Tab-separated table of C-alpha atoms and ligand atoms in Angstrom:
chain	number	residue	atom	x	y	z
A	1303	MET	CA	8.914	-31.268	-0.552
A	1304	ASP	CA	9.470	-33.594	-3.518
A	1305	SER	CA	8.341	-32.850	-7.064
A	1306	ILE	CA	5.066	-34.800	-6.808
A	1307	GLU	CA	4.126	-32.989	-3.630
A	1308	ARG	CA	5.031	-29.730	-5.314
A	1309	ALA	CA	2.850	-30.588	-8.305
A	1310	GLU	CA	-0.043	-31.403	-5.969
A	1311	ALA	CA	0.451	-28.181	-4.106
A	1312	THR	CA	0.311	-26.391	-7.435
A	1313	VAL	CA	-3.026	-27.980	-8.277
A	1314	SER	CA	-4.342	-26.973	-4.858
A	1315	ASP	CA	-3.180	-23.483	-5.764
A	1316	ARG	CA	-5.800	-23.455	-8.422
A	1317	LEU	CA	-9.074	-24.577	-7.085
A	1318	THR	CA	-9.394	-27.099	-4.320
A	1319	GLY	CA	-9.176	-26.929	-0.560
A	1320	PRO	CA	-10.243	-24.048	1.610
A	1321	CYS	CA	-8.731	-21.516	-0.796
A	1322	ARG	CA	-11.120	-21.399	-3.723
A	1323	ILE	CA	-9.277	-19.192	-6.118
A	1324	ASP	CA	-8.734	-20.005	-9.760
A	1325	VAL	CA	-5.349	-18.408	-10.278
A	1326	ASP	CA	-5.047	-19.394	-13.951
A	1327	ARG	CA	-8.344	-17.763	-14.756
A	1328	LEU	CA	-7.443	-14.624	-12.803
A	1329	ARG	CA	-4.068	-14.436	-14.548
A	1330	GLY	CA	-5.977	-14.245	-17.822
A	1331	ASP	CA	-7.385	-10.899	-16.643
A	1332	PHE	CA	-3.876	-9.384	-16.624
A	1333	PRO	CA	-2.476	-9.049	-20.178
A	1334	ILE	CA	1.114	-8.359	-19.088
A	1335	LEU	CA	1.370	-11.643	-17.204
A	1336	SER	CA	1.525	-13.612	-20.432
A	1337	SER	CA	4.528	-11.652	-21.714
A	1338	THR	CA	8.110	-12.882	-21.884
A	1339	VAL	CA	11.360	-11.291	-20.754
A	1340	TYR	CA	14.606	-12.386	-22.460
A	1341	GLY	CA	12.563	-15.178	-24.021
A	1342	LYS	CA	11.400	-16.471	-20.624
A	1343	PRO	CA	7.895	-16.183	-19.190
A	1344	LEU	CA	7.616	-13.140	-16.974
A	1345	VAL	CA	7.621	-14.024	-13.277
A	1346	TYR	CA	6.448	-10.815	-11.684
A	1347	LEU	CA	7.330	-10.752	-7.984
A	1348	ASP	CA	7.568	-7.000	-7.455
A	1349	ASN	CA	3.987	-6.314	-6.456
A	1350	ALA	CA	4.885	-4.257	-3.396
A	1351	ALA	CA	6.476	-1.720	-5.758
A	1352	THR	CA	3.492	-1.731	-8.085
A	1353	THR	CA	0.890	-4.260	-9.142
A	1354	GLN	CA	-0.088	-5.218	-12.684
A	1355	LYS	CA	-3.365	-3.990	-14.147
A	1356	PRO	CA	-6.343	-6.090	-15.205
A	1357	ALA	CA	-7.759	-5.519	-18.703
A	1358	VAL	CA	-10.843	-3.883	-17.195
A	1359	VAL	CA	-8.706	-1.079	-15.748
A	1360	ILE	CA	-6.777	-0.611	-18.996
A	1361	GLU	CA	-10.052	-0.507	-20.956
A	1362	THR	CA	-11.572	1.958	-18.510
A	1363	LEU	CA	-8.654	4.352	-19.057
A	1364	ARG	CA	-8.865	3.922	-22.808
A	1365	ASN	CA	-12.626	4.465	-22.847
A	1366	TYR	CA	-12.276	7.531	-20.701
A	1367	TYR	CA	-9.847	9.184	-23.108
A	1368	GLU	CA	-11.698	7.990	-26.206
A	1369	GLN	CA	-15.215	8.854	-25.127
A	1370	VAL	CA	-15.350	11.062	-22.060
A	1371	ASN	CA	-12.228	13.193	-21.624
A	1372	SER	CA	-13.212	16.536	-20.160
A	1373	ASN	CA	-12.537	18.641	-17.094
A	1374	ILE	CA	-14.743	18.108	-14.047
A	1375	HIS	CA	-16.843	20.219	-11.672
A	1376	ARG	CA	-16.837	23.178	-14.008
A	1377	GLY	CA	-18.559	22.551	-17.302
A	1378	VAL	CA	-22.216	22.610	-18.242
A	1379	HIS	CA	-21.510	20.610	-21.372
A	1380	HIS	CA	-22.300	16.931	-21.715
A	1381	LEU	CA	-18.779	15.490	-21.541
A	1382	SER	CA	-17.870	17.514	-18.496
A	1383	GLN	CA	-20.946	16.215	-16.733
A	1384	VAL	CA	-20.188	12.614	-17.664
A	1385	ALA	CA	-16.572	12.999	-16.493
A	1386	THR	CA	-17.750	14.550	-13.213
A	1387	ASP	CA	-20.283	11.756	-12.675
A	1388	GLU	CA	-17.663	9.071	-13.332
A	1389	TYR	CA	-15.115	10.748	-11.068
A	1390	GLU	CA	-17.618	11.077	-8.229
A	1391	LYS	CA	-18.847	7.531	-8.809
A	1392	SER	CA	-15.276	6.360	-8.185
A	1393	ARG	CA	-15.233	8.253	-4.934
A	1394	ARG	CA	-18.312	6.273	-3.891
A	1395	THR	CA	-16.545	3.048	-4.927
A	1396	VAL	CA	-13.607	3.937	-2.674
A	1397	GLN	CA	-16.035	4.769	0.131
A	1398	ARG	CA	-17.772	1.402	-0.196
A	1399	PHE	CA	-14.480	-0.473	-0.522
A	1400	LEU	CA	-13.158	1.004	2.725
A	1401	ASN	CA	-16.598	0.994	4.347
A	1402	ALA	CA	-16.353	4.697	5.125
A	1403	ARG	CA	-19.476	6.233	6.617
A	1404	LYS	CA	-19.659	9.123	4.146
A	1405	VAL	CA	-18.477	9.705	0.609
A	1406	SER	CA	-17.150	13.116	1.669
A	1407	GLU	CA	-14.600	11.310	3.841
A	1408	ILE	CA	-12.692	10.268	0.698
A	1409	VAL	CA	-10.108	12.693	-0.695
A	1410	PHE	CA	-8.338	11.819	-3.942
A	1411	VAL	CA	-4.573	12.364	-3.858
A	1412	ARG	CA	-1.590	11.234	-5.957
A	1413	GLY	CA	-0.918	8.301	-3.666
A	1414	THR	CA	0.208	7.360	-0.181
A	1415	THR	CA	3.123	9.789	-0.205
A	1416	GLU	CA	0.960	12.776	-1.003
A	1417	GLY	CA	-1.688	11.541	1.426
A	1418	VAL	CA	0.705	11.443	4.378
A	1419	ASN	CA	2.116	14.854	3.445
A	1420	LEU	CA	-1.406	16.262	3.268
A	1421	ILE	CA	-2.268	14.958	6.728
A	1422	ALA	CA	1.060	16.081	8.223
A	1423	GLN	CA	0.781	19.606	6.830
A	1424	THR	CA	-2.880	20.161	7.667
A	1425	PHE	CA	-4.033	18.002	10.566
A	1426	GLY	CA	-0.515	17.565	11.986
A	1427	ARG	CA	0.575	21.142	11.658
A	1428	SER	CA	-2.587	22.508	13.247
A	1429	ARG	CA	-2.289	20.199	16.268
A	1430	LEU	CA	1.419	20.294	17.027
A	1431	ALA	CA	3.199	22.793	19.266
A	1432	GLU	CA	6.693	23.055	20.737
A	1433	GLY	CA	7.568	19.935	22.750
A	1434	ASP	CA	4.720	17.798	21.372
A	1435	GLU	CA	5.359	14.298	20.074
A	1436	VAL	CA	4.440	12.242	17.019
A	1437	VAL	CA	4.754	8.461	17.363
A	1438	ILE	CA	5.709	6.342	14.348
A	1439	SER	CA	7.221	2.856	14.147
A	1440	ALA	CA	10.630	1.351	13.446
A	1441	MET	CA	9.403	-0.207	10.200
A	1442	GLU	CA	8.033	2.807	8.345
A	1443	HIS	CA	8.495	3.550	4.671
A	1444	HIS	CA	10.295	6.889	4.217
A	1445	SER	CA	7.009	8.440	3.190
A	1446	ASN	CA	5.673	7.865	6.705
A	1447	ILE	CA	8.850	9.229	8.313
A	1448	VAL	CA	9.999	12.283	6.386
A	1449	PRO	CA	6.662	14.196	6.286
A	1450	TRP	CA	6.471	13.856	10.078
A	1451	GLN	CA	10.090	14.933	10.507
A	1452	MET	CA	9.329	17.987	8.382
A	1453	VAL	CA	6.277	19.025	10.375
A	1454	CYS	CA	8.048	18.301	13.677
A	1455	GLU	CA	10.879	20.583	12.592
A	1456	GLN	CA	8.423	23.307	11.611
A	1457	MET	CA	6.570	23.131	14.923
A	1458	GLY	CA	9.381	22.246	17.358
A	1459	ALA	CA	7.866	18.808	17.985
A	1460	ARG	CA	9.663	15.445	18.307
A	1461	LEU	CA	9.376	12.035	16.702
A	1462	LYS	CA	9.166	8.935	18.913
A	1463	VAL	CA	9.704	5.492	17.433
A	1464	ILE	CA	7.981	2.248	18.433
A	1465	PRO	CA	10.725	-0.405	18.581
A	1466	MET	CA	10.490	-3.895	17.086
A	1467	ASN	CA	11.961	-7.319	17.812
A	1468	ASP	CA	14.283	-9.376	15.582
A	1469	ARG	CA	11.357	-11.022	13.822
A	1470	GLY	CA	10.116	-7.604	12.768
A	1471	GLU	CA	7.177	-7.302	15.161
A	1472	LEU	CA	6.380	-4.088	16.979
A	1473	LEU	CA	6.715	-4.177	20.768
A	1474	ILE	CA	3.214	-3.259	21.801
A	1475	GLU	CA	4.002	-2.733	25.484
A	1476	LYS	CA	6.747	-0.300	24.570
A	1477	TYR	CA	4.311	1.414	22.219
A	1478	ALA	CA	1.784	1.879	25.011
A	1479	GLY	CA	4.584	3.320	27.155
A	1480	LEU	CA	5.419	5.896	24.471
A	1481	LEU	CA	1.903	7.336	24.468
A	1482	GLY	CA	2.061	10.275	26.860
A	1483	PRO	CA	0.469	13.644	27.475
A	1484	ARG	CA	2.611	15.235	24.732
A	1485	THR	CA	1.664	12.639	22.095
A	1486	LYS	CA	-0.543	14.427	19.589
A	1487	LEU	CA	-0.576	11.842	16.836
A	1488	VAL	CA	0.327	8.257	15.981
A	1489	SER	CA	1.101	7.134	12.432
A	1490	PHE	CA	2.165	3.627	11.499
A	1491	VAL	CA	2.240	1.175	8.662
A	1492	HIS	CA	-0.517	-1.441	8.466
A	1493	VAL	CA	1.641	-3.923	6.491
A	1494	SER	CA	5.392	-3.329	6.166
A	1495	ASN	CA	6.728	-3.152	2.612
A	1496	ALA	CA	10.220	-4.240	3.691
A	1497	LEU	CA	9.280	-7.066	6.093
A	1498	GLY	CA	5.710	-8.044	5.281
A	1499	THR	CA	4.690	-7.725	8.946
A	1500	VAL	CA	0.970	-7.206	9.509
A	1501	ASN	CA	0.707	-4.900	12.499
A	1502	PRO	CA	-2.134	-5.314	15.032
A	1503	ALA	CA	-3.776	-2.119	13.852
A	1504	ARG	CA	-7.066	-2.456	15.732
A	1505	GLU	CA	-5.335	-2.979	19.063
A	1506	MET	CA	-2.816	-0.187	18.438
A	1507	ILE	CA	-5.543	2.264	17.421
A	1508	GLN	CA	-7.519	1.408	20.544
A	1509	LEU	CA	-4.489	2.014	22.779
A	1510	ALA	CA	-4.042	5.469	21.251
A	1511	HIS	CA	-7.756	6.294	21.415
A	1512	GLU	CA	-7.888	5.386	25.115
A	1513	ARG	CA	-5.583	8.359	25.549
A	1514	GLY	CA	-7.471	10.575	23.097
A	1515	ILE	CA	-4.747	10.365	20.423
A	1516	PRO	CA	-5.725	10.173	16.733
A	1517	VAL	CA	-4.136	7.583	14.445
A	1518	VAL	CA	-3.034	7.598	10.807
A	1519	LEU	CA	-2.646	4.237	9.082
A	1520	ASP	CA	-0.392	3.796	6.054
A	1521	GLY	CA	-2.406	1.292	4.053
A	1522	ALA	CA	-0.195	1.195	0.938
A	1523	GLN	CA	0.567	-2.496	1.445
A	1524	SER	CA	-2.532	-3.591	3.331
A	1525	LEU	CA	-5.287	-2.599	0.934
A	1526	PRO	CA	-4.085	-4.995	-1.810
A	1527	HIS	CA	-3.877	-7.941	0.608
A	1528	LEU	CA	-6.347	-7.611	3.472
A	1529	LYS	CA	-9.950	-6.648	3.854
A	1530	VAL	CA	-9.889	-3.096	5.198
A	1531	ASP	CA	-12.835	-1.651	7.083
A	1532	VAL	CA	-12.103	1.835	8.384
A	1533	GLN	CA	-15.126	1.848	10.697
A	1534	GLU	CA	-14.166	-1.443	12.270
A	1535	LEU	CA	-10.578	-0.235	12.654
A	1536	ASP	CA	-11.956	3.066	13.968
A	1537	VAL	CA	-8.903	4.677	12.385
A	1538	ASP	CA	-8.813	8.467	12.022
A	1539	PHE	CA	-7.002	8.471	8.667
A	1540	PHE	CA	-6.238	5.691	6.193
A	1541	VAL	CA	-4.038	6.308	3.163
A	1542	PHE	CA	-3.374	4.145	0.105
A	1543	SER	CA	-2.029	4.168	-3.466
A	1544	GLY	CA	-4.107	2.991	-6.416
A	1545	HIS	CA	-1.149	1.544	-8.294
A	1546	LYS	CA	-0.457	-0.992	-5.554
A	1547	ALA	CA	-4.071	-2.142	-5.736
A	1548	PHE	CA	-4.206	-3.001	-9.466
A	1549	GLY	CA	-5.138	0.574	-10.410
A	1550	PRO	CA	-3.306	3.363	-12.238
A	1551	THR	CA	-0.293	5.301	-10.976
A	1552	GLY	CA	-0.685	8.888	-9.787
A	1553	ILE	CA	-3.899	8.280	-7.895
A	1554	GLY	CA	-4.724	7.211	-4.358
A	1555	ALA	CA	-6.942	8.331	-1.554
A	1556	VAL	CA	-7.015	9.605	1.983
A	1557	TYR	CA	-9.876	8.462	4.163
A	1558	GLY	CA	-10.373	10.852	7.053
A	1559	LYS	CA	-13.100	11.012	9.681
A	1560	LEU	CA	-15.403	13.835	8.662
A	1561	LYS	CA	-14.925	15.748	11.914
A	1562	HIS	CA	-11.178	15.909	11.233
A	1563	LEU	CA	-11.484	16.819	7.551
A	1564	GLU	CA	-13.938	19.590	8.367
A	1565	ALA	CA	-11.672	21.044	11.035
A	1566	MET	CA	-8.505	20.854	8.938
A	1567	PRO	CA	-7.162	23.814	6.947
A	1568	PRO	CA	-6.722	23.216	3.203
A	1569	TYR	CA	-3.518	21.666	1.876
A	1570	GLN	CA	-2.920	23.437	-1.437
A	1571	GLY	CA	-4.654	26.536	-2.745
A	1572	GLY	CA	-6.043	26.870	-6.245
A	1573	GLY	CA	-9.009	26.105	-8.432
A	1574	ASP	CA	-11.837	23.821	-7.325
A	1575	MET	CA	-10.954	24.004	-3.622
A	1576	ILE	CA	-12.656	27.373	-3.151
A	1577	SER	CA	-16.200	28.523	-2.712
A	1578	SER	CA	-15.471	32.178	-3.540
A	1579	VAL	CA	-12.344	34.234	-4.084
A	1580	SER	CA	-11.730	37.947	-3.837
A	1581	PHE	CA	-8.512	39.809	-3.130
A	1582	GLU	CA	-9.820	40.521	0.345
A	1583	LYS	CA	-11.109	37.120	1.320
A	1584	THR	CA	-11.381	33.567	0.050
A	1585	THR	CA	-13.811	30.996	1.383
A	1586	TYR	CA	-13.171	27.326	0.892
A	1587	ASN	CA	-15.206	24.649	-0.800
A	1588	GLU	CA	-16.751	21.910	1.298
A	1589	VAL	CA	-15.048	18.638	2.161
A	1590	PRO	CA	-13.585	16.743	0.301
A	1591	HIS	CA	-13.186	19.323	-2.512
A	1592	LYS	CA	-11.381	21.658	-0.101
A	1593	PHE	CA	-8.433	19.260	-0.395
A	1594	GLU	CA	-8.480	18.738	-4.156
A	1595	ALA	CA	-6.966	21.899	-5.612
A	1596	GLY	CA	-6.513	22.062	-9.370
A	1597	THR	CA	-7.472	19.617	-12.088
A	1598	PRO	CA	-7.057	16.185	-10.494
A	1599	ASN	CA	-6.052	12.896	-12.078
A	1600	ILE	CA	-9.546	12.327	-13.474
A	1601	ALA	CA	-8.700	9.283	-15.583
A	1602	GLY	CA	-6.699	7.850	-12.695
A	1603	ALA	CA	-9.561	8.219	-10.242
A	1604	ILE	CA	-11.953	6.531	-12.671
A	1605	GLY	CA	-9.387	3.773	-13.295
A	1606	LEU	CA	-9.003	3.322	-9.539
A	1607	GLY	CA	-12.754	2.860	-9.276
A	1608	ALA	CA	-12.497	0.091	-11.879
A	1609	SER	CA	-9.640	-1.645	-10.034
A	1610	LEU	CA	-11.458	-1.583	-6.697
A	1611	GLU	CA	-14.612	-2.912	-8.327
A	1612	TYR	CA	-12.490	-5.706	-9.792
A	1613	LEU	CA	-11.006	-6.457	-6.358
A	1614	ALA	CA	-14.417	-6.311	-4.723
A	1615	GLY	CA	-15.513	-9.028	-7.140
A	1616	LEU	CA	-13.044	-11.422	-5.494
A	1617	ASP	CA	-13.507	-12.937	-2.080
A	1618	LEU	CA	-10.863	-10.936	-0.254
A	1619	ASP	CA	-10.682	-13.326	2.692
A	1620	VAL	CA	-9.954	-16.155	0.276
A	1621	VAL	CA	-7.380	-13.999	-1.517
A	1622	ALA	CA	-5.697	-13.213	1.814
A	1623	GLY	CA	-5.623	-16.919	2.707
A	1624	TYR	CA	-4.170	-17.852	-0.663
A	1625	GLU	CA	-1.457	-15.198	-0.386
A	1626	GLU	CA	-0.610	-16.337	3.127
A	1627	GLY	CA	-0.039	-19.771	1.628
A	1628	LEU	CA	2.323	-18.253	-0.946
A	1629	VAL	CA	4.363	-16.514	1.758
A	1630	GLU	CA	4.604	-19.726	3.798
A	1631	TYR	CA	5.600	-21.723	0.739
A	1632	ALA	CA	8.243	-19.117	-0.157
A	1633	HIS	CA	9.654	-19.151	3.383
A	1634	GLU	CA	9.989	-22.924	3.324
A	1635	ALA	CA	11.534	-23.016	-0.130
A	1636	LEU	CA	13.947	-20.156	0.555
A	1637	LEU	CA	15.155	-21.606	3.831
A	1638	GLU	CA	16.502	-24.558	1.821
A	1639	VAL	CA	18.824	-22.205	-0.077
A	1640	PRO	CA	22.305	-22.363	1.492
A	1641	GLY	CA	23.430	-19.139	3.191
A	1642	LEU	CA	20.034	-17.465	2.913
A	1643	ARG	CA	18.758	-15.328	5.762
A	1644	LEU	CA	15.152	-14.210	5.883
A	1645	ILE	CA	14.678	-10.582	6.938
A	1646	GLY	CA	11.289	-10.350	8.611
A	1647	THR	CA	9.793	-13.483	10.127
A	1648	ALA	CA	6.801	-12.063	11.958
A	1649	GLU	CA	4.028	-14.417	12.988
A	1650	LYS	CA	1.578	-12.533	10.792
A	1651	LYS	CA	2.822	-11.531	7.365
A	1652	ALA	CA	1.271	-10.487	4.066
A	1653	GLY	CA	2.646	-10.447	0.567
A	1654	VAL	CA	6.356	-9.846	1.167
A	1655	VAL	CA	9.443	-12.035	1.590
A	1656	SER	CA	12.770	-10.226	2.100
A	1657	PHE	CA	16.109	-11.997	2.284
A	1658	VAL	CA	19.865	-11.715	1.948
A	1659	LEU	CA	22.367	-14.272	0.671
A	1660	GLU	CA	25.718	-14.720	2.389
A	1661	SER	CA	27.806	-14.704	-0.758
A	1662	VAL	CA	25.841	-12.540	-3.176
A	1663	HIS	CA	24.937	-8.848	-3.012
A	1664	PRO	CA	21.172	-8.221	-3.387
A	1665	HIS	CA	21.722	-6.191	-6.574
A	1666	ASP	CA	23.560	-9.119	-8.150
A	1667	ILE	CA	20.714	-11.428	-7.109
A	1668	GLY	CA	18.296	-9.060	-8.831
A	1669	THR	CA	20.374	-8.945	-12.004
A	1670	ILE	CA	20.758	-12.718	-12.286
A	1671	LEU	CA	17.061	-13.282	-11.588
A	1672	ASP	CA	16.148	-10.679	-14.180
A	1673	ARG	CA	17.857	-12.775	-16.880
A	1674	GLU	CA	15.586	-15.637	-15.801
A	1675	GLY	CA	12.529	-13.445	-16.348
A	1676	VAL	CA	12.040	-12.969	-12.604
A	1677	ALA	CA	11.280	-9.421	-11.445
A	1678	ILE	CA	12.068	-8.759	-7.805
A	1679	ARG	CA	13.155	-5.595	-6.038
A	1680	THR	CA	16.528	-5.138	-4.418
A	1681	GLY	CA	17.678	-2.237	-2.288
A	1682	HIS	CA	16.561	-0.563	0.905
A	1683	HIS	CA	12.911	-0.406	-0.193
A	1684	CYS	CA	12.670	3.190	1.052
A	1685	ALA	CA	12.939	1.822	4.571
A	1686	GLN	CA	16.550	2.555	5.486
A	1687	PRO	CA	15.935	2.404	9.263
A	1688	VAL	CA	14.770	-1.207	8.770
A	1689	MET	CA	18.010	-2.022	6.936
A	1690	ASP	CA	20.028	-0.382	9.733
A	1691	PHE	CA	18.140	-2.417	12.313
A	1692	TYR	CA	19.138	-5.671	10.613
A	1693	GLY	CA	22.656	-4.436	9.820
A	1694	VAL	CA	22.287	-4.917	6.065
A	1695	PRO	CA	22.598	-2.284	3.325
A	1696	ALA	CA	19.868	-3.844	1.217
A	1697	THR	CA	17.729	-6.941	0.806
A	1698	ALA	CA	16.266	-8.865	-2.084
A	1699	ARG	CA	12.479	-8.816	-1.904
A	1700	ALA	CA	9.883	-10.977	-3.587
A	1701	SER	CA	6.383	-9.615	-3.190
A	1702	PHE	CA	3.214	-11.383	-4.216
A	1703	ALA	CA	-0.267	-10.771	-5.511
A	1704	PHE	CA	-3.129	-13.245	-5.869
A	1705	TYR	CA	-2.050	-13.939	-9.460
A	1706	ASN	CA	1.275	-15.432	-8.381
A	1707	LYS	CA	1.789	-19.177	-8.251
A	1708	ARG	CA	3.962	-21.586	-6.371
A	1709	GLU	CA	5.733	-22.542	-9.607
A	1710	GLU	CA	6.929	-18.956	-9.822
A	1711	ILE	CA	8.465	-19.257	-6.378
A	1712	ASP	CA	10.192	-22.443	-7.586
A	1713	ILE	CA	11.651	-20.464	-10.514
A	1714	LEU	CA	12.831	-17.796	-8.074
A	1715	VAL	CA	14.574	-20.424	-5.949
A	1716	GLN	CA	16.220	-22.010	-9.010
A	1717	GLY	CA	17.455	-18.566	-10.031
A	1718	LEU	CA	18.994	-18.088	-6.600
A	1719	GLY	CA	20.868	-21.367	-7.133
A	1720	LYS	CA	22.331	-19.878	-10.330
A	1721	ALA	CA	23.305	-16.677	-8.524
A	1722	ILE	CA	25.125	-18.671	-5.879
A	1723	GLU	CA	26.974	-20.671	-8.562
A	1724	VAL	CA	28.069	-17.530	-10.413
A	1725	PHE	CA	29.250	-15.625	-7.350
A	1726	ARG	CA	30.644	-18.475	-5.287
B	2299	7TS	N1	4.024	3.291	2.375
B	2299	7TS	C1	4.361	2.027	2.120
B	2299	7TS	C2	4.180	0.993	3.171
B	2299	7TS	C3	4.841	1.680	0.861
B	2299	7TS	O1	5.147	0.410	0.607
B	2299	7TS	C4	4.996	2.679	-0.117
B	2299	7TS	C5	5.595	2.387	-1.467
B	2299	7TS	C6	4.601	3.979	0.187
B	2299	7TS	C7	4.131	4.246	1.450
B	2299	7TS	C8	4.646	5.081	-0.827
B	2299	7TS	O2	3.700	4.848	-1.801
B	2299	7TS	P1	3.628	5.744	-3.124
B	2299	7TS	O3	2.642	5.061	-3.975
B	2299	7TS	O4	3.237	7.105	-2.707
B	2299	7TS	O5	5.027	5.710	-3.702
B	2299	7TS	N2	6.436	1.277	-1.462
B	2299	7TS	C9	7.258	0.892	-2.471
B	2299	7TS	C10	7.998	-0.281	-2.420
B	2299	7TS	O6	8.002	-1.053	-1.489
B	2299	7TS	N3	8.703	-0.393	-3.552
B	2299	7TS	O7	8.438	0.636	-4.339
B	2299	7TS	C11	7.537	1.455	-3.677
């Protein structure tokens, strides 16, 4: 692509064509995006690690602490009631955003990691016995591996792993073959943080359900990029982190079908999750409060509500289309870089481009790019089995949000040219 074509593509980034998204206007909603790093404009391409926050989320947090701050579910006083109302209103926002049937199907947690641990230690633990199997995939984040290993060890169960091909696509026939009479649970990632692969969740859930097996979906990387409808997916559990969806850190949610949540034992014991306590017997609060022991991240939950309302104000299909265009553009531009190998070339990808350079270690790529104002992540991305599969210790990863532009990918590619010059 020559420079005129690039310039035209940049204009089409903004408004025209099938993707009607005004990136410059949206960037204005995110104060940090106009900052500089080492005197250069920030090029933030580390959105899979965490996304930036729109002013509306920052203001919501500030307003909460300035005008509302109080503990919830336990005070008769005015502020406590306002805080409780706001917190519960956010739960309804999450419900609507995921299209859950009932608001009680939404449990606030710290994030995806805590969500998976909660499901493993309650639902998982109560279903697994000696010799049973849990199926996960070859491209899981550690937080969808280790909690299952822990519960398998506790219960004498085994982990089975769905293999993938060299492009980073799960082998669906092999997956179907893994589902047997001992399979008690399937848990897999909707969109891979290391490869960007979008897995065929609907089809995979259906295959499990045909055999009566419930499915957990790790939505940490899908919620910020794709329209998620838990009823359409018919998924049993869906887990995500607020901070990857333009919300605060330390907050996320578990969606669980009501019948599961009601049957599950509590996760942690403490305040708020009980109905009555005596030394002889404790009865538990109703769902979802049964799973929210102790004072939760009230401000975080309210901030998450604000971020999801912000996202809901965008056309998420258009956003997904725009981001797909960014990934394609990045693939094309990166493949022109000598000695560059893309890690993860699935047919259907969202938000993530991982690569290695022949002559430069990923950490050195990250350091050189940093001096250019470009923030990417380098390392194993908490997906060491993926690195082992490709025979690399680490990759460099650029990950996008709807506020990224093609010019930023150009700056990334120029920075890679510098890295190659320095380390040649
Ligand atoms: N699952 C996936 C697919 C993820 O990408 C992550 C975080 C998690 C689970 C855990 O989420 P948390 O919010 O509980 O930490 N992924 C990354 C990443 O790719 N870079 O930093 C964190």
